[in-house]
GROMACS .gro file of C-alpha atoms in nm:
model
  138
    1UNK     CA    1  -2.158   4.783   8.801
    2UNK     CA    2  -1.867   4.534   8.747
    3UNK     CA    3  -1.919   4.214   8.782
    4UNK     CA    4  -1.540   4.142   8.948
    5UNK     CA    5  -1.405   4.390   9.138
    6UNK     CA    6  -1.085   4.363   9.355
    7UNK     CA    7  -1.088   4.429   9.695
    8UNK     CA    8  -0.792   4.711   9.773
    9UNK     CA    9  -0.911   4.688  10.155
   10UNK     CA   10  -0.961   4.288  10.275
   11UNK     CA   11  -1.084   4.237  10.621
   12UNK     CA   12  -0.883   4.062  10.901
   13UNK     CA   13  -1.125   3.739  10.825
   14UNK     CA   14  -1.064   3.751  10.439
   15UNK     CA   15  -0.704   3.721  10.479
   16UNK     CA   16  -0.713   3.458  10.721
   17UNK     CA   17  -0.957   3.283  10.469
   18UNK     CA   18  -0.673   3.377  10.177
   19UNK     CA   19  -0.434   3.187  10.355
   20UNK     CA   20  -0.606   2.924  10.424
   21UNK     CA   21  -0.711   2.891  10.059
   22UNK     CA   22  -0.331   2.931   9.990
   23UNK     CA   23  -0.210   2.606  10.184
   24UNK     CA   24  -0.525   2.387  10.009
   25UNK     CA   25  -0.372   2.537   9.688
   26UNK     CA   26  -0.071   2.487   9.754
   27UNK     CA   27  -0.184   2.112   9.813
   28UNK     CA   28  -0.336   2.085   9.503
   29UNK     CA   29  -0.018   2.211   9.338
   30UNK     CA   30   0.202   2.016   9.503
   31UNK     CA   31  -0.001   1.659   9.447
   32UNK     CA   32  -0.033   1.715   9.104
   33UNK     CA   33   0.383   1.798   9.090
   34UNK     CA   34   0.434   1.481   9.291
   35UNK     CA   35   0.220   1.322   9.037
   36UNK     CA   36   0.332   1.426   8.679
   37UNK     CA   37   0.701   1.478   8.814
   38UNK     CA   38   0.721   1.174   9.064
   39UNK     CA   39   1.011   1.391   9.221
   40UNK     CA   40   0.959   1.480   9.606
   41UNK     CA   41   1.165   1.781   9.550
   42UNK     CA   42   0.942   2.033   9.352
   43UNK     CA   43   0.638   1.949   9.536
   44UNK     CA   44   0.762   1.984   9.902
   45UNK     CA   45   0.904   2.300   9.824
   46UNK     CA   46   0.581   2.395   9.669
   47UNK     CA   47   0.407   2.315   9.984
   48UNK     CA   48   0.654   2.417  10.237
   49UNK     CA   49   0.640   2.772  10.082
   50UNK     CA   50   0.252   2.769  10.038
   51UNK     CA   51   0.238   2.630  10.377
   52UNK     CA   52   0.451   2.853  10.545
   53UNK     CA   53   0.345   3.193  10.394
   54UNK     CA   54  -0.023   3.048  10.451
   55UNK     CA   55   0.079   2.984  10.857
   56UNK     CA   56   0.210   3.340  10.869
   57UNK     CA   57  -0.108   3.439  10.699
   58UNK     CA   58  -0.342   3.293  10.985
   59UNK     CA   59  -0.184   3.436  11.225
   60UNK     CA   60  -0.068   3.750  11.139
   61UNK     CA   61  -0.305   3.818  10.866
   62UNK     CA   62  -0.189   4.171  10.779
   63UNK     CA   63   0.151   4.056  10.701
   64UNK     CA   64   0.021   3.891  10.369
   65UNK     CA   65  -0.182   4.177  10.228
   66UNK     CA   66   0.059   4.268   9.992
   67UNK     CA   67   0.049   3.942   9.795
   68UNK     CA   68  -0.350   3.946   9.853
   69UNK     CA   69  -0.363   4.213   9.630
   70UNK     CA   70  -0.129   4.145   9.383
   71UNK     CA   71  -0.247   3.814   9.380
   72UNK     CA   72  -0.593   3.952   9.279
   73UNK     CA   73  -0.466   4.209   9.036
   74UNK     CA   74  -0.344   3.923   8.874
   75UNK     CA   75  -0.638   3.730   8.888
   76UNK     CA   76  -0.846   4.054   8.780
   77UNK     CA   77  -0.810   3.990   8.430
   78UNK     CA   78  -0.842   3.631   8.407
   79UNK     CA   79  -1.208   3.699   8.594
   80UNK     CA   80  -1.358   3.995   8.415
   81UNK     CA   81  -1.269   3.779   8.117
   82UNK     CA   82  -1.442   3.504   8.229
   83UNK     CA   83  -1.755   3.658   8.381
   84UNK     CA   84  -1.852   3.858   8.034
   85UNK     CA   85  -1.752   3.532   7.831
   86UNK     CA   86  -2.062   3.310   8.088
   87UNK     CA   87  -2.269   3.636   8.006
   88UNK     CA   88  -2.215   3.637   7.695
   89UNK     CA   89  -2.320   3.234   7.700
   90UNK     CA   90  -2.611   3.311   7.870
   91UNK     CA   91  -2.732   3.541   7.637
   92UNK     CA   92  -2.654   3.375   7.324
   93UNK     CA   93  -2.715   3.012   7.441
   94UNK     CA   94  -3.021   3.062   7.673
   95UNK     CA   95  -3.191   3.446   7.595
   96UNK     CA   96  -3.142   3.461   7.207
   97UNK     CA   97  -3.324   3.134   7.166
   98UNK     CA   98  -3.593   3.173   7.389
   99UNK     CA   99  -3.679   3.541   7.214
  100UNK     CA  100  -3.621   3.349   6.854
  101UNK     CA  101  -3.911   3.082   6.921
  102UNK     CA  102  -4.129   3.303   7.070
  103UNK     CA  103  -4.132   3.508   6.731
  104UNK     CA  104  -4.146   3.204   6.558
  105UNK     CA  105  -4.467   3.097   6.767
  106UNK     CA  106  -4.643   3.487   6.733
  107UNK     CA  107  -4.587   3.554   7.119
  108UNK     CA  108  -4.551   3.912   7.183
  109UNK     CA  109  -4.574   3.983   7.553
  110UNK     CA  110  -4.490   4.334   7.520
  111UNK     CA  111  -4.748   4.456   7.294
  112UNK     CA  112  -4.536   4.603   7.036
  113UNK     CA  113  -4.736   4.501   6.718
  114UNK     CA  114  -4.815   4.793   6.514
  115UNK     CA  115  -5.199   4.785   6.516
  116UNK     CA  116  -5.301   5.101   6.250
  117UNK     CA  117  -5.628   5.099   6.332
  118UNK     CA  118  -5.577   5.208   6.704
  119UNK     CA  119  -5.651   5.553   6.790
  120UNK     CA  120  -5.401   5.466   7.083
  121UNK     CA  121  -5.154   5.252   7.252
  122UNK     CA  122  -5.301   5.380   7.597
  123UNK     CA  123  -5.419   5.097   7.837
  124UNK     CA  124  -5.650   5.162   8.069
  125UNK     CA  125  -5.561   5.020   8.409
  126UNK     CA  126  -5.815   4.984   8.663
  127UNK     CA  127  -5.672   5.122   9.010
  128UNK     CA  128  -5.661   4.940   9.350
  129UNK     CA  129  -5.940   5.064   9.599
  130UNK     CA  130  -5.749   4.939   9.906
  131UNK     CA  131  -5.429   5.154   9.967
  132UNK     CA  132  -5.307   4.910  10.264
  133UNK     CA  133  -5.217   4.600  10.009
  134UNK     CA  134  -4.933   4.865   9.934
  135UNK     CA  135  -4.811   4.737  10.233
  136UNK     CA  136  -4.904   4.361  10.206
  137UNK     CA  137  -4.727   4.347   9.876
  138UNK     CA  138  -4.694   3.938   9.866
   0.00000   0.00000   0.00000
């Protein structure tokens, strides 16, 4: 199971939602331009060609598939790197520690001390009489 995947087929409604994500991007783009630049030129072209492809996008939103999906295989990369480095995080940062003081503190939740004097591992569970809680389950 991957945990980014890029979407070959987009519906009607996540195209329209591309584009409209294109003209707020191409918003952002354009302010910061105006800002570091403090030239009108880069950032109105910026935003006249995000706003116009993102236009064409709402209304006809199969005309922009092809840069949905190249947009995305682009962007592939960047997020399969990204969601294995937070995973990786999580383990090592959250997981690793929490399994590290519970040795340190004896906890063993699984039961896999090796007792010698056990004839067996075997734990006797103690079934339910009533079959219908199968059904209630919470």
């Amino acid at each position: 199971m991957a945990l980014v995947d890029i979407n070959w087929n987009p519906s009607r409604k996540e195209l329209r939602a591309f584009s409209l994500l294109l003209i707020g991007f191409g918003a952002i783009v354009a302010t910061v331009l105006l800002k570091r630049l403090e030239s009108h030129t880069p950032a109105l072209a910026t935003l006249l060609v995000t706003g116009v492809i993102g236009l064409i996008g709402v209304v006809i939103p199969t005309a922009i598939r092809p840069l949905y999906v190249v947009w995305m295989a682009l962007a592939f990369p960047i997020g399969w790197t990204v969601s294995h480095l937070m995973m990786l995080a999580v383990f090592y940062l959250v997981l690793t520690p929490i399994g590290l003081l519970m040795r340190l503190c004896g906890r063993d939740p699984m039961q896999r001390r090796l007792d010698r004097s056990a004839k067996s591992y075997w734990l006797a569970r103690t079934p339910r009489g009533d079959t219908k809680s199968y059904f209630r389950q919470f």
